[in-house]
Coordinates of C-alpha atoms in Angstrom, one line a residue:
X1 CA -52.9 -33.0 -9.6
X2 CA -52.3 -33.5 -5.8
X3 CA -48.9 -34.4 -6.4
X4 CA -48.0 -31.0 -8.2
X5 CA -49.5 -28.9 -5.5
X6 CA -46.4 -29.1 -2.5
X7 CA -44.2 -28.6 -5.7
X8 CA -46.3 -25.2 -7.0
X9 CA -46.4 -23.8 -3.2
X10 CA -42.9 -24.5 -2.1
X11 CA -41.8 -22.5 -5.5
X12 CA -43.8 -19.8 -4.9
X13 CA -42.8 -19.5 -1.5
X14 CA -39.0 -19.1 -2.8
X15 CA -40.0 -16.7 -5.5
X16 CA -41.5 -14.6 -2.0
X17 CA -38.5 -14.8 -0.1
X18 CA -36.1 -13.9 -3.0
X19 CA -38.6 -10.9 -3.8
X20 CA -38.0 -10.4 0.4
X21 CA -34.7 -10.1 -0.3
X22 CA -34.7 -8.3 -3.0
X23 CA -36.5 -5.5 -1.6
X24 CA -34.9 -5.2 1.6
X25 CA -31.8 -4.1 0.2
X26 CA -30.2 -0.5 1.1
X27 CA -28.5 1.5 -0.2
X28 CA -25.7 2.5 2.8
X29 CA -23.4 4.8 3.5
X30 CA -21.1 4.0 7.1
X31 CA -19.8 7.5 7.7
X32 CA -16.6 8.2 10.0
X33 CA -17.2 7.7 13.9
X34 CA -17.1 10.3 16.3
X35 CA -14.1 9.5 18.9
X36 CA -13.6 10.9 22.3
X37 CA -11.8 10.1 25.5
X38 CA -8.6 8.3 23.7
X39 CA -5.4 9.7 22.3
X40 CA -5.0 7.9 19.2
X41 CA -8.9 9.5 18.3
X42 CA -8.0 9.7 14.5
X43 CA -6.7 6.6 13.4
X44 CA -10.2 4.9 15.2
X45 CA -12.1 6.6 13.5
X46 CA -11.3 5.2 10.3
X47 CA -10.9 1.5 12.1
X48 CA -14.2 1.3 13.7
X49 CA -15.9 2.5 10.5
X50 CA -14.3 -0.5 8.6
X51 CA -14.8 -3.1 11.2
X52 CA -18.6 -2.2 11.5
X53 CA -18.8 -1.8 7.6
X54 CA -17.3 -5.3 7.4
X55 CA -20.0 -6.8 9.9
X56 CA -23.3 -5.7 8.3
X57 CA -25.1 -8.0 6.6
X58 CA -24.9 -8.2 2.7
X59 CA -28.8 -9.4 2.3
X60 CA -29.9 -6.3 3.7
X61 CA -27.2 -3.5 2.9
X62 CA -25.6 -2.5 0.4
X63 CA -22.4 -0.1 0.5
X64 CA -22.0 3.1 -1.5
X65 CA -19.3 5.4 -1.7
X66 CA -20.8 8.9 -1.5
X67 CA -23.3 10.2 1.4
X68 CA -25.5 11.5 -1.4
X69 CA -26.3 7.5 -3.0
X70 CA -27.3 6.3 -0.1
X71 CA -31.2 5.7 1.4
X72 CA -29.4 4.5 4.9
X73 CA -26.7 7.0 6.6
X74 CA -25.0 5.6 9.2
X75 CA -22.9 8.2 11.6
X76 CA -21.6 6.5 15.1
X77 CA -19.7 7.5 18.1
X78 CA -17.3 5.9 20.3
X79 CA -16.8 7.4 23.8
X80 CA -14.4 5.8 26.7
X81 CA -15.1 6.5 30.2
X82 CA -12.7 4.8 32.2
X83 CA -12.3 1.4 31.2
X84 CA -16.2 1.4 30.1
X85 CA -17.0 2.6 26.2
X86 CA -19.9 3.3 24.2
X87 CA -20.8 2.7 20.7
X88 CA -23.6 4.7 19.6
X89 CA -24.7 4.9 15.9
X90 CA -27.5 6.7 14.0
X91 CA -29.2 5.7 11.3
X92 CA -31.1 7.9 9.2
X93 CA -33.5 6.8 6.5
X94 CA -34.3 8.4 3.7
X95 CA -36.9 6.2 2.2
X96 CA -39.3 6.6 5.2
X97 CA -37.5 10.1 6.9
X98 CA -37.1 8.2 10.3
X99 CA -34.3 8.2 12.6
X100 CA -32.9 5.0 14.2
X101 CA -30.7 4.9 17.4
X102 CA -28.6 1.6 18.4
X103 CA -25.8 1.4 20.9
X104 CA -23.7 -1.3 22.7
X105 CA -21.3 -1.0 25.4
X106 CA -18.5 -2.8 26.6
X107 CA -15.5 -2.9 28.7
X108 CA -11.5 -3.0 27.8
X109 CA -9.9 -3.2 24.5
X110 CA -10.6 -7.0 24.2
X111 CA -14.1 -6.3 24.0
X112 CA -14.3 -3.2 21.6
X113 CA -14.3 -5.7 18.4
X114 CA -17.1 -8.4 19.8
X115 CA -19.0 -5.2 20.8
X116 CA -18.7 -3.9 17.3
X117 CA -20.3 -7.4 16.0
X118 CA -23.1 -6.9 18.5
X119 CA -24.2 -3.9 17.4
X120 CA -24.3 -5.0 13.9
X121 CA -26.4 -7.6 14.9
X122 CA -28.7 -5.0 16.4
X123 CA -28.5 -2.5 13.4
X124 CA -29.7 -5.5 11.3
X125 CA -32.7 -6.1 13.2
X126 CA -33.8 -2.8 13.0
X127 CA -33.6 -3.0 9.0
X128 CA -35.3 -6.2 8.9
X129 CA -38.2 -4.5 10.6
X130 CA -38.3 -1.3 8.0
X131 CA -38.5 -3.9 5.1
X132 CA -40.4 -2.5 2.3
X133 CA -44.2 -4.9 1.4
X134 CA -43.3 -7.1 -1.1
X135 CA -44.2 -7.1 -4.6
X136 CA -45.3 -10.3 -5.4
X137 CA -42.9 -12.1 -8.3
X138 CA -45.3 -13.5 -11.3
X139 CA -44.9 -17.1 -10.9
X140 CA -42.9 -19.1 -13.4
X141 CA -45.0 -22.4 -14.9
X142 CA -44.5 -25.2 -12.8
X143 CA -42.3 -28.1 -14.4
X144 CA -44.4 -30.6 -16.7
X145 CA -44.7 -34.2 -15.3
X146 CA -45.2 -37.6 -16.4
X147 CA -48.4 -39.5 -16.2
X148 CA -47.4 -40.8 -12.9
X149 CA -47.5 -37.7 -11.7
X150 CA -43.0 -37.4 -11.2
X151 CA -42.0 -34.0 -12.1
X152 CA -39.9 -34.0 -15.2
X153 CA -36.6 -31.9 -14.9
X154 CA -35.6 -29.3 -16.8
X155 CA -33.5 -28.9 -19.4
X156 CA -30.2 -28.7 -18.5
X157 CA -28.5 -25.5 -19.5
X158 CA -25.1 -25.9 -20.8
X159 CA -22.4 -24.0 -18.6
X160 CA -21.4 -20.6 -19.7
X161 CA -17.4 -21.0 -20.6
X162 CA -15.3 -18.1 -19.9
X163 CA -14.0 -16.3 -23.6
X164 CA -11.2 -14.7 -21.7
X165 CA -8.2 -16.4 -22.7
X166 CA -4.5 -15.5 -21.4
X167 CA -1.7 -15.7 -24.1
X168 CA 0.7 -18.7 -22.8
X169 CA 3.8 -15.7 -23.7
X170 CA 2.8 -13.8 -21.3
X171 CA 2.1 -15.4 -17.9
X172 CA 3.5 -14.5 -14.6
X173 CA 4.9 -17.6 -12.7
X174 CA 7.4 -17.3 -10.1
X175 CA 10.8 -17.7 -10.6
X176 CA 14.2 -17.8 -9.0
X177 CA 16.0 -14.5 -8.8
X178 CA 19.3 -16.1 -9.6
X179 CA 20.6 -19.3 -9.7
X180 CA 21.1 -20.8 -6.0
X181 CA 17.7 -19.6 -5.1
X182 CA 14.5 -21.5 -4.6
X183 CA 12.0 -22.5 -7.0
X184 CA 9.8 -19.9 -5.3
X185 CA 11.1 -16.9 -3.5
X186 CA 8.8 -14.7 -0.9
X187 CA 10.5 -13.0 2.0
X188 CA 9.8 -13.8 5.6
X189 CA 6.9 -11.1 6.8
X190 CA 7.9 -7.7 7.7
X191 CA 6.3 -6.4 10.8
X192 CA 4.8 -3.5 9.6
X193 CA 2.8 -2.0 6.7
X194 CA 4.6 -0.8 3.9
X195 CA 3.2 0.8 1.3
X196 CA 6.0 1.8 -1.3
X197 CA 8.7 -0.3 -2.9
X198 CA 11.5 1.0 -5.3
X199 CA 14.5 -1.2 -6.5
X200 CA 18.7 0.0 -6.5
X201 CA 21.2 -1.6 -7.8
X202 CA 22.0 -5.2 -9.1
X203 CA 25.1 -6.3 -7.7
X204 CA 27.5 -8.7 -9.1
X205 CA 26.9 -11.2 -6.8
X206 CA 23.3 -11.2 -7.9
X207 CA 22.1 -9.7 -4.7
X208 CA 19.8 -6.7 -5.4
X209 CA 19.1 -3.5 -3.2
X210 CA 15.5 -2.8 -2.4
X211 CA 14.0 0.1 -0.5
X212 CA 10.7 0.1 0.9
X213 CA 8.8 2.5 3.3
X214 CA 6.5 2.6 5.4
X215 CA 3.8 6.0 7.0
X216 CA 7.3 7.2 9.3
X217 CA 10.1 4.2 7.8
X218 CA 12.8 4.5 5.1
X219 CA 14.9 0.9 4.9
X220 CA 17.4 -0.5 2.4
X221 CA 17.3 -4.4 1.9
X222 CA 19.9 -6.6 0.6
X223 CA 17.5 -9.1 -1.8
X224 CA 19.1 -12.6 -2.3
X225 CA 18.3 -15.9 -0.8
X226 CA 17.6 -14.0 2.1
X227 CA 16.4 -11.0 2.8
X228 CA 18.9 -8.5 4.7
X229 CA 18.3 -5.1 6.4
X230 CA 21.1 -2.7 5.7
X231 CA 19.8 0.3 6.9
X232 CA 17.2 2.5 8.0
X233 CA 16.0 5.9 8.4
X234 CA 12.8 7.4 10.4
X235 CA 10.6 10.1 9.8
X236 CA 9.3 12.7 12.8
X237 CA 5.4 12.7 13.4
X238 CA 3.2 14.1 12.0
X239 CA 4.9 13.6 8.9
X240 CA 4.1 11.1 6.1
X241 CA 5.8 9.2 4.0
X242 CA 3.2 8.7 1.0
X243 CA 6.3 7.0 -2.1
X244 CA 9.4 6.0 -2.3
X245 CA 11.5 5.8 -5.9
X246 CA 14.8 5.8 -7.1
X247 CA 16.8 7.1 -10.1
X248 CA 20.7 8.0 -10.6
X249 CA 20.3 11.8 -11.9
X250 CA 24.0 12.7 -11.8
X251 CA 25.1 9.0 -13.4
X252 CA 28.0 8.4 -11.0
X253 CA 26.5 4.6 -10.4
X254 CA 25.3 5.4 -6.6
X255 CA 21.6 5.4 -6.3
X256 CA 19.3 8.2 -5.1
X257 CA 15.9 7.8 -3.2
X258 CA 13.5 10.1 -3.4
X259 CA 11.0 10.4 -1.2
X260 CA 7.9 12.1 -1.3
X261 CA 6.3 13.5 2.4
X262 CA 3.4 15.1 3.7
X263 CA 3.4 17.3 6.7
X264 CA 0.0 18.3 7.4
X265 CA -0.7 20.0 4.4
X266 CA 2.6 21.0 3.1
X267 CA 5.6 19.0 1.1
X268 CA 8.4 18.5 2.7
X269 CA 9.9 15.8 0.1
X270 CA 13.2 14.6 0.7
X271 CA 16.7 12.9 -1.3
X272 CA 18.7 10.1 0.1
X273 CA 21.6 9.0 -1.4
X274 CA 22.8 5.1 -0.5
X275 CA 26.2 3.8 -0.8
X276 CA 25.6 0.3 -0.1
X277 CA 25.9 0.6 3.6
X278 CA 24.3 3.5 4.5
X279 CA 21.2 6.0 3.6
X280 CA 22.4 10.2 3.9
X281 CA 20.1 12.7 3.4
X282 CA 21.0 15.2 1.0
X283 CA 18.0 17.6 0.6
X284 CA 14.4 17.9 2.2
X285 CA 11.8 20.1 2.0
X286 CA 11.7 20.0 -1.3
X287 CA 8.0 21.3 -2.7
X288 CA 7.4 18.3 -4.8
X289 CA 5.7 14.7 -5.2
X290 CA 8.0 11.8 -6.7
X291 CA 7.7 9.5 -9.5
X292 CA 10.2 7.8 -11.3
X293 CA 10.0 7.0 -14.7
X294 CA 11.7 4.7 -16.9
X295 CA 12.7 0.9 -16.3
X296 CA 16.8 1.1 -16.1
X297 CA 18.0 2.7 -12.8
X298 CA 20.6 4.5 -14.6
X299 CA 18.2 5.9 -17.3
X300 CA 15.5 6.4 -14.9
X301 CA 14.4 10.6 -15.2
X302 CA 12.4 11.8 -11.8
X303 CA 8.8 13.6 -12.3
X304 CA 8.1 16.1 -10.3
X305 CA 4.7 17.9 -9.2
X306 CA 3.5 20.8 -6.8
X307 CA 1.0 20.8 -4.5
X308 CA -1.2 23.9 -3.6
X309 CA -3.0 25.6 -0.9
X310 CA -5.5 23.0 0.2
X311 CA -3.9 19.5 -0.9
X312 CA -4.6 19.8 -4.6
X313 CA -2.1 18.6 -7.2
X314 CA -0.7 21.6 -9.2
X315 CA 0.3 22.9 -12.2
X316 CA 2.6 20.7 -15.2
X317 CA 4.4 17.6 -14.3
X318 CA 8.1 18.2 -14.6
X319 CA 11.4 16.7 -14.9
X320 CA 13.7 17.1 -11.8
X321 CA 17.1 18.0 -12.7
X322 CA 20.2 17.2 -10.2
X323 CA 23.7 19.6 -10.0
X324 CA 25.6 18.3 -6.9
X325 CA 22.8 18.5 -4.2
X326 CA 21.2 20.7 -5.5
X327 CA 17.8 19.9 -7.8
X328 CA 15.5 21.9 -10.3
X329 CA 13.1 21.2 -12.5
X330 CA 12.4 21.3 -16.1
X331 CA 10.6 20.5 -19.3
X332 CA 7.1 21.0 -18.2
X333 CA 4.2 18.8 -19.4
X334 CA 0.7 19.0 -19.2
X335 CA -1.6 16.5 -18.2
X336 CA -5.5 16.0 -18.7
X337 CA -7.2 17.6 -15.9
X338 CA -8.0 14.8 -14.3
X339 CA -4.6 13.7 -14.5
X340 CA -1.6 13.9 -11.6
X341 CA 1.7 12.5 -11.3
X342 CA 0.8 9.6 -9.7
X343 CA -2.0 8.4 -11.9
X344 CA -0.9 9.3 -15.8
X345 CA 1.7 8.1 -18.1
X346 CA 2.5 8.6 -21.7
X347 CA 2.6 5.7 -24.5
X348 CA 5.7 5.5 -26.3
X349 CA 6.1 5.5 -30.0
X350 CA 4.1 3.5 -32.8
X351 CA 0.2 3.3 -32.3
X352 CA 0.8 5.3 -28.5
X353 CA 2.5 7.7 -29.8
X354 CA 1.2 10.9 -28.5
X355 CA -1.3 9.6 -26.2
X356 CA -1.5 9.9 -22.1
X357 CA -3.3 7.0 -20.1
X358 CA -5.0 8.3 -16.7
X359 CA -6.2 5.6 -14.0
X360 CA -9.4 8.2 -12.8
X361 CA -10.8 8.3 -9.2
X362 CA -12.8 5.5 -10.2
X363 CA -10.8 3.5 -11.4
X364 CA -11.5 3.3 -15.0
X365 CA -8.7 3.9 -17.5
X366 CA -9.1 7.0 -19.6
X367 CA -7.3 7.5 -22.7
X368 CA -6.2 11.1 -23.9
X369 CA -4.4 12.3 -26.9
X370 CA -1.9 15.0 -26.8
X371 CA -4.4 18.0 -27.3
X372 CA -5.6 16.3 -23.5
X373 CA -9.6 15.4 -25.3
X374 CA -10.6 11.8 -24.2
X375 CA -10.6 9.0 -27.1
X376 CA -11.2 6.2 -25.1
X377 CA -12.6 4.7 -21.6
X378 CA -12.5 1.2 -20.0
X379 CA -16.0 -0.9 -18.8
X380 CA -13.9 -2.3 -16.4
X381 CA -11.9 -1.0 -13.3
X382 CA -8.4 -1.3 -12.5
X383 CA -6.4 0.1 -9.9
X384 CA -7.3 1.0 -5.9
X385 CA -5.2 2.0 -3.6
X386 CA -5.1 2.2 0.1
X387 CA -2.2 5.4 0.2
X388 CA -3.4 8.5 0.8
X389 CA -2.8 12.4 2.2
X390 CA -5.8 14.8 3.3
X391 CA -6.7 18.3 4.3
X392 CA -8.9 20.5 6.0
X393 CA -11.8 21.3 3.4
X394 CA -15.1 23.7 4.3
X395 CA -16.5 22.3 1.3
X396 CA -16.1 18.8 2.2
X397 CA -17.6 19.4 5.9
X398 CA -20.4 21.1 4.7
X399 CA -21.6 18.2 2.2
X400 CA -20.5 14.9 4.2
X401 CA -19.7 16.3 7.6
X402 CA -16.6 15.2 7.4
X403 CA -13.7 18.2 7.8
X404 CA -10.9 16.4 5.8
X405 CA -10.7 15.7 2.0
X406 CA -8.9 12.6 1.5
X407 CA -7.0 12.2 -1.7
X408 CA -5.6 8.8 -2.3
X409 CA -2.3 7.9 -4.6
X410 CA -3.3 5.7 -7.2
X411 CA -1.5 2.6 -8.3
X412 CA 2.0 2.8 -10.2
X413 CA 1.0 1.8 -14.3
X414 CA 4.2 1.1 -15.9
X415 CA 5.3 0.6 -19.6
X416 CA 7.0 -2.3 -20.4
X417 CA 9.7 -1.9 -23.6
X418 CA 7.6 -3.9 -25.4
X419 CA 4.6 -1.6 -25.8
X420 CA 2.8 -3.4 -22.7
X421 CA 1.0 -1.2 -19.6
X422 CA 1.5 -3.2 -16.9
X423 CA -1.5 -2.4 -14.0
X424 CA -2.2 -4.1 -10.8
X425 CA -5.9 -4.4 -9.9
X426 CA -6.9 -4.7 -6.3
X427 CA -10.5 -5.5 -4.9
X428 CA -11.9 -6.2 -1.6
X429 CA -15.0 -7.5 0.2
X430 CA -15.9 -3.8 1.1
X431 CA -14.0 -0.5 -0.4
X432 CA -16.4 2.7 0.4
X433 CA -15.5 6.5 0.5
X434 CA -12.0 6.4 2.8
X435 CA -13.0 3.2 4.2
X436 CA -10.6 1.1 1.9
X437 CA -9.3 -2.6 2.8
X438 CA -8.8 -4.8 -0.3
X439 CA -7.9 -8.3 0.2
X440 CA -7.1 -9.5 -3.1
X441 CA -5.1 -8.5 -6.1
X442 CA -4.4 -9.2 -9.8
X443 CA -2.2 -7.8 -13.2
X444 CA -3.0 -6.5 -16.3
X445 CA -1.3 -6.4 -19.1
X446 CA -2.7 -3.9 -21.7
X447 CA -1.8 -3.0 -25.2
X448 CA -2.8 0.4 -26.8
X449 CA -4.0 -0.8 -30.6
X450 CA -5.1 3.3 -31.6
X451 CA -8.6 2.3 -30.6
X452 CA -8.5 0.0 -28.0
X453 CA -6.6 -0.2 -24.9
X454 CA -6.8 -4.3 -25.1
X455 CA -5.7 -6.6 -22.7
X456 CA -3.6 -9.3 -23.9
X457 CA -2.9 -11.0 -20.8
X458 CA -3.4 -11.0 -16.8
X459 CA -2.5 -13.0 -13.5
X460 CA -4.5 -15.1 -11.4
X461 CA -6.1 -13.4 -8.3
X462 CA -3.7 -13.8 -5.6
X463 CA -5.0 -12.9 -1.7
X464 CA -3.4 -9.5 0.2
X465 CA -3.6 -6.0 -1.0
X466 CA -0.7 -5.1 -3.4
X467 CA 0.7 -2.0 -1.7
X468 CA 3.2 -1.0 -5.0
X469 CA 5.9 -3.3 -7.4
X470 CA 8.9 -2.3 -9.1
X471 CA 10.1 -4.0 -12.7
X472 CA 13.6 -5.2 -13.1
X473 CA 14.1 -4.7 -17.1
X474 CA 17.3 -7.0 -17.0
X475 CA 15.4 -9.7 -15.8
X476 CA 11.8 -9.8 -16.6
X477 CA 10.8 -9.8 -12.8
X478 CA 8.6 -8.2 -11.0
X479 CA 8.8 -7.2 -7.2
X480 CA 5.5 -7.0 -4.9
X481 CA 4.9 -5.5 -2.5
X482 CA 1.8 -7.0 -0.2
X483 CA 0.3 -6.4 2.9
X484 CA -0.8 -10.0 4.3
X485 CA -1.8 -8.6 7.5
X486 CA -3.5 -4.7 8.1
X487 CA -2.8 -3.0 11.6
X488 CA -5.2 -2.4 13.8
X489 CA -5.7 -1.3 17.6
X490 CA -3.4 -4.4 18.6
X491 CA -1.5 -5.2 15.6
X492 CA 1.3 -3.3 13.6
X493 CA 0.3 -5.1 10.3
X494 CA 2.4 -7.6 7.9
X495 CA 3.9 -7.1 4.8
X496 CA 5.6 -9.6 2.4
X497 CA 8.1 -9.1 -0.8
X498 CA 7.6 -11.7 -3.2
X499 CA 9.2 -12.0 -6.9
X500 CA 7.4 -13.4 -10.2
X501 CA 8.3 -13.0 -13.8
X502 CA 6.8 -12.0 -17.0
X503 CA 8.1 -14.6 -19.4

């Protein structure tokens, strides 16, 4: 029996740590800091709430999106005095009604990072210290043991095996774009982040035009063996590009990009036209989002959606029309009302026929028939985006503090001509509120039985955040868009095009 006793107290004393650990869990919110005494005060906000997000530690927070979920609200400040800064935060707890205050200070750019990782350090010793008493865990029976007192092990438990299973039809593997072209074809990185990619024409050659922007950046690619800028446009502060797509309205076999922009709270879209050599502007201010539909440049229609006072998508989604440079729209359709332009497509014919699928603000993919009443709803999410717009809301400074409401763009869901919605799926290691930086990414490919929206196939996770794609019909590829590198106070960011096929 004196053998079995070290064994009984050293699992008993790992039942009470994991019961520690357990308990001392919150639930967090990091709100946006507070900047004064730099000019570029509203882009750091959003930085120094992700960096501090990223630092806390995991065994004693844990992140929520909403003020409202949370037991721990965390609101900082960053103030610069000279060369010497502050970071102050605030932590106020629910669970007890007690306020915390940590700060750390620093000096220079160089330090403003490290500092950041300090005061984490000091923000998780002050939870460690508010650690609810644990509840003791009922101890399990210790193991049984042979008559020479050796503890017997216990029965092994046979491994749980995956029943998700990929169809060897329809895997994504990366492919040449022609022949004469490596085995595996990714583009040098582009300094910048991009976060919108549309495709032109093919040429004969086999070269292929590309288009991809960036927050203030319109540029035309030559795609090949290499990759070759042809051209490139910028947009004026404080304007924003949020998409990029392409279409050939008038069919005369020259491409047109439209472009959908923000300017504080307004729309001041614009149309491009490209000739091979060079981009010309031939309307803006146009009062609508963008979003081509269709896989076939030259049966490719435009959507097109208003905006009202106050940032909110508005009224039908309609079809833009094109008479010289001149545009219109027609042939209004509704949408459910949790459906925009940017988040809803319709099925095509057999079992879809009829039915519109939404990707919702969280994620989850809604099913709706015609009439607009729901039929169906995914357990899983799909999705997340880093694009986004806002605007000044009352109602949204009154419940979180924050003056702005931030709407993000959800991903691009495409329909493949065999029935198949094609929808990217990114994750990262922490995506709360506007605080959004996934780091890895994956595709789906779903099919719509009449009951079921089932998947019947999907990619490896591959590391980045998928900023958008584009589908070339003629050839089965697809065209991604990834940021491999996110800006930040010293860095413009990284982005990559890289080509893969659905076989």
């Amino acid at each position: 029996m004196k053998s079995i006793a070290p064994v009984i107290a050293a699992l008993i004393l790992s039942l009470a740590v994991a019961g520690v650990s357990q308990a001392g869990v919150f639930k967090t919110h990091v709100a946006e800091f507070t900047v004064a005494g730099v000019p570029n005060a509203e882009g750091l906000k959003l930085t120094l709430q992700g960096i501090l997000t990223s630092r806390l530690n995991p065994d004693l927070v844990q992140l929520v999106e909403k003020p409202e979920q949370a037991e721990l609200l965390v609101t900082g400040s960053y103030a610069l005095f000279g060369k010497i800064f502050s970071l102050d935060v605030l932590i106020k707890n629910s669970r007890q009604g007690s306020l915390i205050k940590v700060f750390e200070q620093g000096e220079g750019q160089e330090d403003v990072i490290p500092a950041l990782g300090r005061l984490a350090r000091k923000i998780d010793a002050e939870l460690v210290k508010i650690v609810p008493p644990v509840v003791p865990t009922p101890s399990t029976p210790a193991p049984a043991t042979t008559s020479v007192g050796v503890p017997v092990p216990p029965p092994q438990t046979p491994p749980v095996v995956s029943q998700t299973t990929v169809k060897e039809n329809y895997v994504i593997r990366q492919e040449p774009v022609s022949k004469g072209l490596p085995d595996v074809w990714s583009s040098a990185p582009l300094e910048g982040v991009y976060n919108s990619i549309a495709m032109g024409r093919t040429l004969s050659s086999g070269e292929r035009e590309l288009f991809v922007a960036g927050e203030r950046t319109i540029r035309a690619y030559l795609q090949g063996k290499d990759l070759k800028l042809i051209a490139e446009v910028t947009i004026p502060s404080p304007a924003k590009v949020l998409a990029v797509d392409t279409a050939d309205l008038d069919r005369d076999g020259t491409p047109e990009l439209y472009v959908t922009i923000v300017d504080r709270e307004s729309l001041v879209s614009r149309v491009y036209q490209f000739d091979g050599s060079t981009m010309t502007m031939i309307a803006e201010n146009l009062p609508w989002f963008f979003r081509g539909i269709g896989l076939d440049l030259t049966s490719r229609t435009i959507s097109a959606q208003e905006m009202e006072t106050g940032g909110k998508f508005y009224g039908d989604v309609k079809e833009l029309s094109k008479s010289g440079n001149q545009f219109a729209t027609k042939n209004p359709q509704k949408l459910p009302r949790s459906g925009n332009i940017f988040n809803a497509i319709r099925l095509g014919e057999g079992a879809g026929k009829g039915f519109i699928v939404v990707l919702d603000e969280d994620g989850y993919l809604v099913i709706y028939s015609s009439e607009g009443s729901e039929v169906w709803k995914s357990s899983e999410k799909y999705g997340g985006s880093e694009s986004f717009f806002k605007y000044e809301s009352p109602e949204q400074l009154r419940s979180t503090g924050n003056q702005y409401r931030w709407t993000f763009l959800e991903q691009r869901i495409t329909l493949l001509k065999d029935g198949t919605v094609l929808v990217p799926h990114n994750e990262g290691t922490f995506s709360v509120g506007n605080n959004r930086a996934f780091n890895k990414y994956s595709l789906f490919g779903l099919e719509w039985t009449g009951a079921v929206l089932k998947e019947k196939w999907h990619t490896r996770q591959s590391p980045g955040y998928l900023a958008d794609y584009a589908f070339d019909k003629a050839s089965g590829e697809v065209l991604l868009l990834e940021v491999v590198q996110k800006s930040g106070m010293f860095t413009k960011g990284k982005s990559v095009i890289s080509i893969n096929r659905i076989d």
